[in-house]
Coordinates of C-alpha atoms in Angstrom, one line a residue:
Chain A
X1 CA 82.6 -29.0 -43.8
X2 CA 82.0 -31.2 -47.1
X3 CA 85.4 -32.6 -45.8
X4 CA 84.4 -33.2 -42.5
X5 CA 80.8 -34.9 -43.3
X6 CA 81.4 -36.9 -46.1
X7 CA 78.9 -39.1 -46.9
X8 CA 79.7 -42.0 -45.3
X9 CA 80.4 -40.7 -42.4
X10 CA 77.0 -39.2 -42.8
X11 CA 75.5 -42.4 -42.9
X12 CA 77.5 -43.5 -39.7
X13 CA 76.0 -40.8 -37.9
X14 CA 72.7 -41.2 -39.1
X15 CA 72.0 -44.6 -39.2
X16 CA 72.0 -45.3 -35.4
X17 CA 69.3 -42.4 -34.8
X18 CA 66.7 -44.4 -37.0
X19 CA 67.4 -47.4 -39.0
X20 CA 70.3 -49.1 -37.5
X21 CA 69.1 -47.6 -33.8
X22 CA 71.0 -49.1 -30.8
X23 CA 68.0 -50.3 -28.6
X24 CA 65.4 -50.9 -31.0
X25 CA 66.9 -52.9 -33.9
X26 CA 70.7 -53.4 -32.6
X27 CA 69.0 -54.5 -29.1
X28 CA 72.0 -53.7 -27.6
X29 CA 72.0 -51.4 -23.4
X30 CA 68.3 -52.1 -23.0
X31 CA 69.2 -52.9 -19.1
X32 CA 70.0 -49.2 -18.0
X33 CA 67.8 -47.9 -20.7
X34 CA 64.6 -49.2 -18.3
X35 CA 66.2 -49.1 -15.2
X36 CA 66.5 -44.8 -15.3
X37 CA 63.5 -44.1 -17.2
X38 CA 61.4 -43.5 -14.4
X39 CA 62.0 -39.6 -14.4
X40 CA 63.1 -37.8 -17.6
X41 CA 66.2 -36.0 -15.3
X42 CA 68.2 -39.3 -14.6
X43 CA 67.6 -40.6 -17.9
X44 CA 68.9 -37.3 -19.5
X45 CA 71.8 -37.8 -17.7
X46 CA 72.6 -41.4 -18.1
X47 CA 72.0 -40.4 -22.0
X48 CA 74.5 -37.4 -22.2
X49 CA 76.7 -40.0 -19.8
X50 CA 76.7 -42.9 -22.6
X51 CA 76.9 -40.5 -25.3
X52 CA 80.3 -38.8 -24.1
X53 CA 81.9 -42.5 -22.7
X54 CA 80.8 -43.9 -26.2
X55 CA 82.5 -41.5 -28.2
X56 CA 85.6 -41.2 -26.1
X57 CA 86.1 -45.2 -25.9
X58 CA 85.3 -45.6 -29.3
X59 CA 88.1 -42.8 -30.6
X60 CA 90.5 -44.2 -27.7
X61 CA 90.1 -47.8 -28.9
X62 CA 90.3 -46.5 -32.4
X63 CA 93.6 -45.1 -32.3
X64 CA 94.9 -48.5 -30.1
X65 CA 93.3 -50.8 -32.6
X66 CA 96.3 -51.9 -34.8
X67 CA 98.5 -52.6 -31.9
X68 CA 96.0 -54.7 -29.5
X69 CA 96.8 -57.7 -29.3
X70 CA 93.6 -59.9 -30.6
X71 CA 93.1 -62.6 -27.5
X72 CA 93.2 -59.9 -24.8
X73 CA 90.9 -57.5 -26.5
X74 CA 87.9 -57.5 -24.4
X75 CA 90.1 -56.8 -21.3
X76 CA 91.4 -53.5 -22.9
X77 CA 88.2 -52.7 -23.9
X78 CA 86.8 -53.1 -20.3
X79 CA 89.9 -51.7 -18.8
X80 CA 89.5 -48.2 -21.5
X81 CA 85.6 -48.1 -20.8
X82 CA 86.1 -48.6 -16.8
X83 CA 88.3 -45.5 -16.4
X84 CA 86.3 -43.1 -18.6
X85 CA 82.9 -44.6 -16.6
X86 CA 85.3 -43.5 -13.2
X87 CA 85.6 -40.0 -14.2
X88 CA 81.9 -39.4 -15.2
X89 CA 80.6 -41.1 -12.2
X90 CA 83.3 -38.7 -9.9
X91 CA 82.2 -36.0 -12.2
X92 CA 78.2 -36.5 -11.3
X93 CA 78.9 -36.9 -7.5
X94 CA 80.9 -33.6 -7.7
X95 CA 78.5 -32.2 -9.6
X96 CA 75.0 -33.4 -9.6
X97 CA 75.3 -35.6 -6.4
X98 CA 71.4 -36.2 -6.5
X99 CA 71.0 -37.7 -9.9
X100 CA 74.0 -39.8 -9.2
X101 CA 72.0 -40.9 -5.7
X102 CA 69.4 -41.6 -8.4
X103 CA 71.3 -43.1 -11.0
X104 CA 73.2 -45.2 -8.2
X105 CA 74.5 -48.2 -9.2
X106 CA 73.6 -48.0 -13.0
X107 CA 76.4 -45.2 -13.9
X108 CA 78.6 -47.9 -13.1
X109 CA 77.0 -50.7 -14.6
X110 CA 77.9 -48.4 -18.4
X111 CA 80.8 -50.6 -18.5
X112 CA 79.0 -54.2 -19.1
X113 CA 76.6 -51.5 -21.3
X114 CA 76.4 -53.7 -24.1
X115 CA 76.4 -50.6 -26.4
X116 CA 79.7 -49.8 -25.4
X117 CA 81.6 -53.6 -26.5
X118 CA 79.2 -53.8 -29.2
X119 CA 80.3 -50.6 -30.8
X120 CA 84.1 -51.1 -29.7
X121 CA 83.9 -55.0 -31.5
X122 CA 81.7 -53.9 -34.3
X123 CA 83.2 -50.5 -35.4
X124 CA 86.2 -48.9 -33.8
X125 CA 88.6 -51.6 -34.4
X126 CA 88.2 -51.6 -37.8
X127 CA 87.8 -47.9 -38.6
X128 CA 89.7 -44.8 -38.3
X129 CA 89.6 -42.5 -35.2
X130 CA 87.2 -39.7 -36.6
X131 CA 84.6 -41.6 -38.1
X132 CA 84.6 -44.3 -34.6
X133 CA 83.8 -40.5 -33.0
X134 CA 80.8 -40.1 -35.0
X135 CA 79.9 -43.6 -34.5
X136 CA 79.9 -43.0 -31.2
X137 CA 78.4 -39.6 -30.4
X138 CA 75.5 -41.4 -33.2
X139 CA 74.7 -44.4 -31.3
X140 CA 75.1 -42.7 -27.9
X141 CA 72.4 -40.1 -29.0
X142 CA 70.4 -43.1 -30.7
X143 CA 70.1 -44.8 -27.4
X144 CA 69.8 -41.2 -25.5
X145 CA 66.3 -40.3 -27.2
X146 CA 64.6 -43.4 -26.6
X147 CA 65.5 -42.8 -22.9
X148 CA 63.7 -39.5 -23.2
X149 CA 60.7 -40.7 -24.7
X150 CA 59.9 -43.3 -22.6
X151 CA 61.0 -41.3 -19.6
X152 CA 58.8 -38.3 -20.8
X153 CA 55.7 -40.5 -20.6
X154 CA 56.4 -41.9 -17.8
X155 CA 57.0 -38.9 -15.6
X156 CA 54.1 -37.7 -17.6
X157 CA 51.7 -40.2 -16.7
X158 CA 53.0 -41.6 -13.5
X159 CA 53.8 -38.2 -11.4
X160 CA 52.3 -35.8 -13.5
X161 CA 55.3 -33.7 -13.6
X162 CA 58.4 -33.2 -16.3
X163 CA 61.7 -32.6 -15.1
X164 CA 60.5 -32.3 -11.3
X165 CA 57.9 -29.3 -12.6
X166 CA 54.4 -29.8 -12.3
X167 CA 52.8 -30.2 -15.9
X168 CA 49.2 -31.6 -15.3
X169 CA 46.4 -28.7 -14.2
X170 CA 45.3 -28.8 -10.3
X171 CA 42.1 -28.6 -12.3
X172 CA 42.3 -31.8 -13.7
X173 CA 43.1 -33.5 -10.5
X174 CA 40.1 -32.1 -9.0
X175 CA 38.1 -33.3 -12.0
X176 CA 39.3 -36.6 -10.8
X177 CA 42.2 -37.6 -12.6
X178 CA 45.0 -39.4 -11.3
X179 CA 48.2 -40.3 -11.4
X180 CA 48.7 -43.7 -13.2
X181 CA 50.8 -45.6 -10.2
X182 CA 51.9 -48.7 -12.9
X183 CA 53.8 -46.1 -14.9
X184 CA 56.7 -45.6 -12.2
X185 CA 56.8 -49.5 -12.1
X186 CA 59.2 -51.4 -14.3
X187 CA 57.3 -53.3 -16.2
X188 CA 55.8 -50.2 -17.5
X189 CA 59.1 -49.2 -19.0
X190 CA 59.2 -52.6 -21.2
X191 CA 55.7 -52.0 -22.6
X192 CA 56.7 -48.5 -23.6
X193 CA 60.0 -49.5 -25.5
X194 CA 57.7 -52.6 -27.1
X195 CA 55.4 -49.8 -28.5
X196 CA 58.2 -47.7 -29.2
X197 CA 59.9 -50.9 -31.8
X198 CA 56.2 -51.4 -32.7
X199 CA 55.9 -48.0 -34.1
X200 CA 59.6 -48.1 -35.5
X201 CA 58.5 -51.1 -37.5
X202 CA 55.4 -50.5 -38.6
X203 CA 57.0 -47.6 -40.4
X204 CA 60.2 -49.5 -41.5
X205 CA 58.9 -52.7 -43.2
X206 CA 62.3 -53.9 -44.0
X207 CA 63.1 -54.5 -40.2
X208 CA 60.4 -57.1 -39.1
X209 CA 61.3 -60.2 -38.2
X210 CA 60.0 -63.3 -40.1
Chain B
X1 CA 71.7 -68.4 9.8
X2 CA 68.2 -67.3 9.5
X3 CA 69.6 -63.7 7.5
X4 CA 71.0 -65.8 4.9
X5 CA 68.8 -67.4 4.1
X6 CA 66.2 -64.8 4.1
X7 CA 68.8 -62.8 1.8
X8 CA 67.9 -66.2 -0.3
X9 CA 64.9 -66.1 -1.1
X10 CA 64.3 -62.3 -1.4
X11 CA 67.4 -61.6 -4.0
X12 CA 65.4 -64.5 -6.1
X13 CA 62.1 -63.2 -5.9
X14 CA 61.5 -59.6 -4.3
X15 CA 64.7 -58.0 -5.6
X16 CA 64.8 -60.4 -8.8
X17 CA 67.8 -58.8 -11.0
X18 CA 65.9 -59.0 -13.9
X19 CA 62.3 -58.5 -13.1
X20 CA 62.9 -55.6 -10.7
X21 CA 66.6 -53.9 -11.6
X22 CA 66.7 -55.1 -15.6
X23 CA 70.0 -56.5 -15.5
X24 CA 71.2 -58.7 -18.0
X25 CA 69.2 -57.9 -20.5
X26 CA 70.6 -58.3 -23.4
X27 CA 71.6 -61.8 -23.0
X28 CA 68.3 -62.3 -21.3
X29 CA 66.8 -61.7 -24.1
X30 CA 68.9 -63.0 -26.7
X31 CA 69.5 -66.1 -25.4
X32 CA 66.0 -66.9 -24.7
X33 CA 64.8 -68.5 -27.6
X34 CA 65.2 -72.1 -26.3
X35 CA 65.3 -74.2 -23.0
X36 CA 67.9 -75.6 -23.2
X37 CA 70.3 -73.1 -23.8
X38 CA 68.8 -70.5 -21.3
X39 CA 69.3 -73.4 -19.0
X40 CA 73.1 -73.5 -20.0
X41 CA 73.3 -69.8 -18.9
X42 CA 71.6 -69.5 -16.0
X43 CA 73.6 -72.0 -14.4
X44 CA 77.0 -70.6 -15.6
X45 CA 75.9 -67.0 -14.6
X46 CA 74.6 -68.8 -10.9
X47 CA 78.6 -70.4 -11.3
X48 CA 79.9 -67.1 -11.6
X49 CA 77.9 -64.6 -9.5
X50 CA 78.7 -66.9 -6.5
X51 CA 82.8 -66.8 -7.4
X52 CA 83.1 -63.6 -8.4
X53 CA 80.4 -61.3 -6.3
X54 CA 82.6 -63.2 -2.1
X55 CA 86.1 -62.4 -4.0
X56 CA 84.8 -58.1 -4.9
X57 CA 83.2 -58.1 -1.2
X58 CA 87.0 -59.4 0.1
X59 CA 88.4 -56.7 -2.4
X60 CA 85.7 -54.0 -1.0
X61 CA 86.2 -54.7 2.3
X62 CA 90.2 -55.4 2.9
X63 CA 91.3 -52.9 0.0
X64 CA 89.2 -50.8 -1.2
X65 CA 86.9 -49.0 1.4
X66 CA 87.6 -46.1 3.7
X67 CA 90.2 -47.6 6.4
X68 CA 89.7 -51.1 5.1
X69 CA 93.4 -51.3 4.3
X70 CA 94.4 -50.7 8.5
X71 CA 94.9 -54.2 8.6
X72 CA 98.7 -53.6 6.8
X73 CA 99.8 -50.7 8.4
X74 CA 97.9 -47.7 10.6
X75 CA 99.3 -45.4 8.0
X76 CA 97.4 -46.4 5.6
X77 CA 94.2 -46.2 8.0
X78 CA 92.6 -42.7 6.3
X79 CA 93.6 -44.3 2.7
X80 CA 89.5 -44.4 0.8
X81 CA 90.8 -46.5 -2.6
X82 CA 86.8 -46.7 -3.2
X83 CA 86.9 -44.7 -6.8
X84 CA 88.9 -47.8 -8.1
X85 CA 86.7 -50.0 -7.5
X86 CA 84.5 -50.5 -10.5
X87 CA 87.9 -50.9 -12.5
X88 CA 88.9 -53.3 -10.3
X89 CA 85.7 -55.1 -9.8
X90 CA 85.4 -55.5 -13.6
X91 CA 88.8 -56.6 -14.0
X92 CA 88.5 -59.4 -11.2
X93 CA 85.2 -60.8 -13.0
X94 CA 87.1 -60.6 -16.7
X95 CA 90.0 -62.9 -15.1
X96 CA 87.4 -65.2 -13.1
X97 CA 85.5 -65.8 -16.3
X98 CA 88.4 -66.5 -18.4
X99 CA 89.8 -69.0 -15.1
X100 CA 86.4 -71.0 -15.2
X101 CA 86.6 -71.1 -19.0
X102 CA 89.5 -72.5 -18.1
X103 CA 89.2 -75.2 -15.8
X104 CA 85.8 -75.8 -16.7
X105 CA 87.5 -77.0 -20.7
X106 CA 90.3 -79.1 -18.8
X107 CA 88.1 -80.9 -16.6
X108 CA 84.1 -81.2 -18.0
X109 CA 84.7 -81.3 -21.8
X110 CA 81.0 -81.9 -22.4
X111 CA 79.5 -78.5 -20.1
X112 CA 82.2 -76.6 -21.6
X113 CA 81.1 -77.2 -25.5
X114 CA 77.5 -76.9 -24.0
X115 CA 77.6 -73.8 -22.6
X116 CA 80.2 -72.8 -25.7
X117 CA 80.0 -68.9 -26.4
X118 CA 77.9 -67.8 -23.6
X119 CA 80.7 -68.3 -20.4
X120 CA 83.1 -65.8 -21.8
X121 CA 80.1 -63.4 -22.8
X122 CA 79.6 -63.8 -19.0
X123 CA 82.3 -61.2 -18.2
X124 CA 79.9 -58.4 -19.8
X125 CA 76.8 -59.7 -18.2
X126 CA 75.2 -56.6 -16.0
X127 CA 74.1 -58.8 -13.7
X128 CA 77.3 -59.9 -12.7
X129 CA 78.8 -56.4 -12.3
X130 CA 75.4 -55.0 -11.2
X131 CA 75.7 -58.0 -8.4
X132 CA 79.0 -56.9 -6.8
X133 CA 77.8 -52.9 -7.3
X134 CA 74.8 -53.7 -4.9
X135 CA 76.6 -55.6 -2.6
X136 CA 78.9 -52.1 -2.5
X137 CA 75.6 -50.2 -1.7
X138 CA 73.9 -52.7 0.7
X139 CA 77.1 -53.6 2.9
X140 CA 76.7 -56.7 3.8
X141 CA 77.7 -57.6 7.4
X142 CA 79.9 -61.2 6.3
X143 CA 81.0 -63.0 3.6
X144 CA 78.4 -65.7 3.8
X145 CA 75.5 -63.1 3.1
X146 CA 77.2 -61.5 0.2
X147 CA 77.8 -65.4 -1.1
X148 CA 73.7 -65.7 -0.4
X149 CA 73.0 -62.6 -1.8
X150 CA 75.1 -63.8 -5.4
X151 CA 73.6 -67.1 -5.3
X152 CA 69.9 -65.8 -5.1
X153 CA 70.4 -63.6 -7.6
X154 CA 72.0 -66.2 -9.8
X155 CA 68.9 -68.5 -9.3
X156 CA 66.5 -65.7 -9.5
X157 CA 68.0 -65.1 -13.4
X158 CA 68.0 -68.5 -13.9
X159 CA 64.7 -68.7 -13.2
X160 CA 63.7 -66.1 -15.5
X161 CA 65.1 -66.8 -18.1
X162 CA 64.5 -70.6 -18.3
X163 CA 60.3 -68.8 -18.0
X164 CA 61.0 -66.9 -20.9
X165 CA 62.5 -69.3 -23.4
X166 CA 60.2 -71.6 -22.5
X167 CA 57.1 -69.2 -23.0
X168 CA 59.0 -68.0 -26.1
X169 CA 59.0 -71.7 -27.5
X170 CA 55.3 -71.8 -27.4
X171 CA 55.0 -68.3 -29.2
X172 CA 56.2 -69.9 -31.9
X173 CA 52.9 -71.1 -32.9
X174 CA 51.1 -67.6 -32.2
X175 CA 50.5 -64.9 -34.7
X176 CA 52.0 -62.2 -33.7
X177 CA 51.2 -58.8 -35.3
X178 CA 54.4 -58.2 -38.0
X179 CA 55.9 -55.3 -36.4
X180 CA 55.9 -56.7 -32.7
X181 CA 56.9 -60.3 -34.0
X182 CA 60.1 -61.4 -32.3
X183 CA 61.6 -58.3 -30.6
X184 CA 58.3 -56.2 -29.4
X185 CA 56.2 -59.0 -28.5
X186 CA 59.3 -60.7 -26.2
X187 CA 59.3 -57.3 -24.2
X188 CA 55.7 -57.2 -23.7
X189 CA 55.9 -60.5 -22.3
X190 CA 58.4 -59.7 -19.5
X191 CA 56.6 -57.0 -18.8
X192 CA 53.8 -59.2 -18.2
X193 CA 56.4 -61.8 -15.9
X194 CA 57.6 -59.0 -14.4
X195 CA 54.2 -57.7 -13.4
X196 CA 53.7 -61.4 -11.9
X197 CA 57.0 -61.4 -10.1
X198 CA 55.9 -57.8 -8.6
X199 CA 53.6 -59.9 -6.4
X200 CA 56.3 -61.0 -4.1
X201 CA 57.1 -57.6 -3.4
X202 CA 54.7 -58.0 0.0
X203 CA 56.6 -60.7 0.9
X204 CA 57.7 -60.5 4.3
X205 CA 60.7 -62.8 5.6

């Protein structure tokens, strides 16, 4: 294990989850990360999705990265991400066709996921094949549980429900509570990621902007 | 006639790509931090959308769908390519982009240095892919509606983002809570456009 998990890679794998996070300081795949977040299902989805592309470009490119030539890069990179994005998205529809009707055209849109060039660009062509896997598998689960959270209180407070099960007490709705209608609309999902960096920052001084 | 240009207006505001689907974020937002640089990219993604998003529906529709390639030989009538087709639409905008890089540095030296990084960032724009994956799901009847559909969407981010950089050059002057400066505060305000844009929704054409 010590061998394995040295400490950089450690801090590769680390780093995206908090400090270095994808969407809220690298600001990198925020359009899917609001388009799916109206239900926690899709977005688990599209975050396992991104997770397992990210990892498997990154190692692919990784192990291509000294014979590439420089001017054509971002062609191979698009051409590697396209066909890993092909067998995910035949994948879903074999498997889960309804959350890839629900995903629809945003399982595709993972190759112009900024993530995925950013992390190709910034990491796997300069570093060795195991740690561009951890790189990947960190920033893909970086990205995945801000998806959740601002998934989980939107199906919370928009539907009242959490992965298609009922959550909220009849007894409340009786009471007269409702369902907050803004919280399936987009707009909502900005507001939650801007309180999500709010929080973020206001426990990580170093990262405000000047 | 009157369907085009319905498909106009609606792809700018009802179904605006960023406001309602949140595509091209990330140069949305960091590209928005003056006028006249947003400006520079809206118009070269409005440039693009409109090539790229007629040649993918000619791709779509003579290559790629179920029976669309009958026109070469009735053998190849039960042929459904449709599984290549994000590779192929990506690799069709990657080779438009770098063609209008192209011609756009022979002939207009002075957009060309204007626009400088952003036109080969283009290719990795969502809204341009996210364009010609829509006009995959809404099958559009001609050419001339897809070509609407690109160039109302193309306006509709132009539009948005020239709002934003110019709201964002008045923040400036604000004082912004520390955590939310810059980053946080930029999101709440498209929320808040967005919320205004939501309004058209109701629009019937």
């Amino acid at each position: 294990m010590s061998k394995l998990f040295s400490e950089k890679t450690k801090q590769v794998f680390l780093g995206p989850l908090s400090k270095n996070n994808p969407i809220a300081v690298q600001v990198l795949g925020i359009c899917s990360a609001l388009a799916v977040t109206a239900k926690l299902e899709p977005a688990l989805v599209m975050g396992v999705s991104v997770t397992i592309i990210l990892a498997f470009s990154n190692v692919i490119i990784s192990l291509l990265r000294n014979t590439i030539p420089n001017r054509i890069r971002i062609i191979v990179h698009l051409v590697v991400v396209a066909a890993l994005v092909t067998i995910v998205s035949e994948i879903l529809k074999a498997f889960a066709y309804d959350v890839s009707v629900q995903l629809s055209v945003y399982i595709g849109l993972i190759i112009t996921n900024c993530i995925l060039l950013g992390r190709l660009e910034a990491f796997a062509m300069g570093n060795k094949p195991w740690e561009s896997f951890i790189d990947g598998v960190g920033n893909g689960l970086g990205y995945a549980w801000i998806l959740v959270v601002v998934a989980f209180f939107r199906e919370l407070l928009g539907s009242g429900t959490l992965l298609g099960i009922k959550v909220i007490p009849q007894a409340l709705y009786d009471a007269g509570y409702v369902n907050n209608g803004l919280m399936i609309l987009p707009p909502m999902a900005l507001i939650l990621v801007a309180c999500i960096i709010w929080v973020h920052r206001a426990r990580n001084k170093e990262l405000q902007e000047k | 006639m009157e369907n085009i240009f319905s498909i106009f207006v609606k792809s700018i505001f009802v179904d605006n790509m960023v406001f309602a689907f949140f595509l091209g974020m990330c140069s949305y937002l960091a590209v928005s931090k003056n006028v006249k640089t947003s400006l520079g990219l809206g118009a070269a993604v409005v440039f693009v959308l409109g090539v790229t998003l007629p040649v993918n529906y000619l791709l779509e529709n003579y290559v790629l769908k179920e029976g669309a390639l009958a026109w070469l030989s009735p053998e190849l009538a039960s042929l459904d390519l449709s599984y290549l087709a994000f590779i192929l639409f990506i690799a069709v905008i990657a080779a438009i982009v770098q063609l209008v890089e192209m011609v756009v540095e022979k002939f207009t030296p002075s957009l060309y240095a204007s626009l400088g990084i952003f036109l080969p960032l283009i290719a990795v724009n969502c809204a341009i892919m996210g364009g010609s994956l829509f006009m995959q799901q809404r099958a559009f009847v001609n050419i001339g509606e897809a070509t609407s559909y690109a160039l109302g969407s193309g306006v509709g981010f132009l539009l948005a983002i020239v709002g934003l950089a110019a709201i964002r050059e008045k923040m400036e002057y604000s004082d912004v809570p520390g955590p939310l400066k810059g980053l946080g505060i930029t999101f709440i305000t498209v929320a808040l456009m967005a919320m205004a844009f939501m309004s058209f929704s109701g629009l019937k054409i």
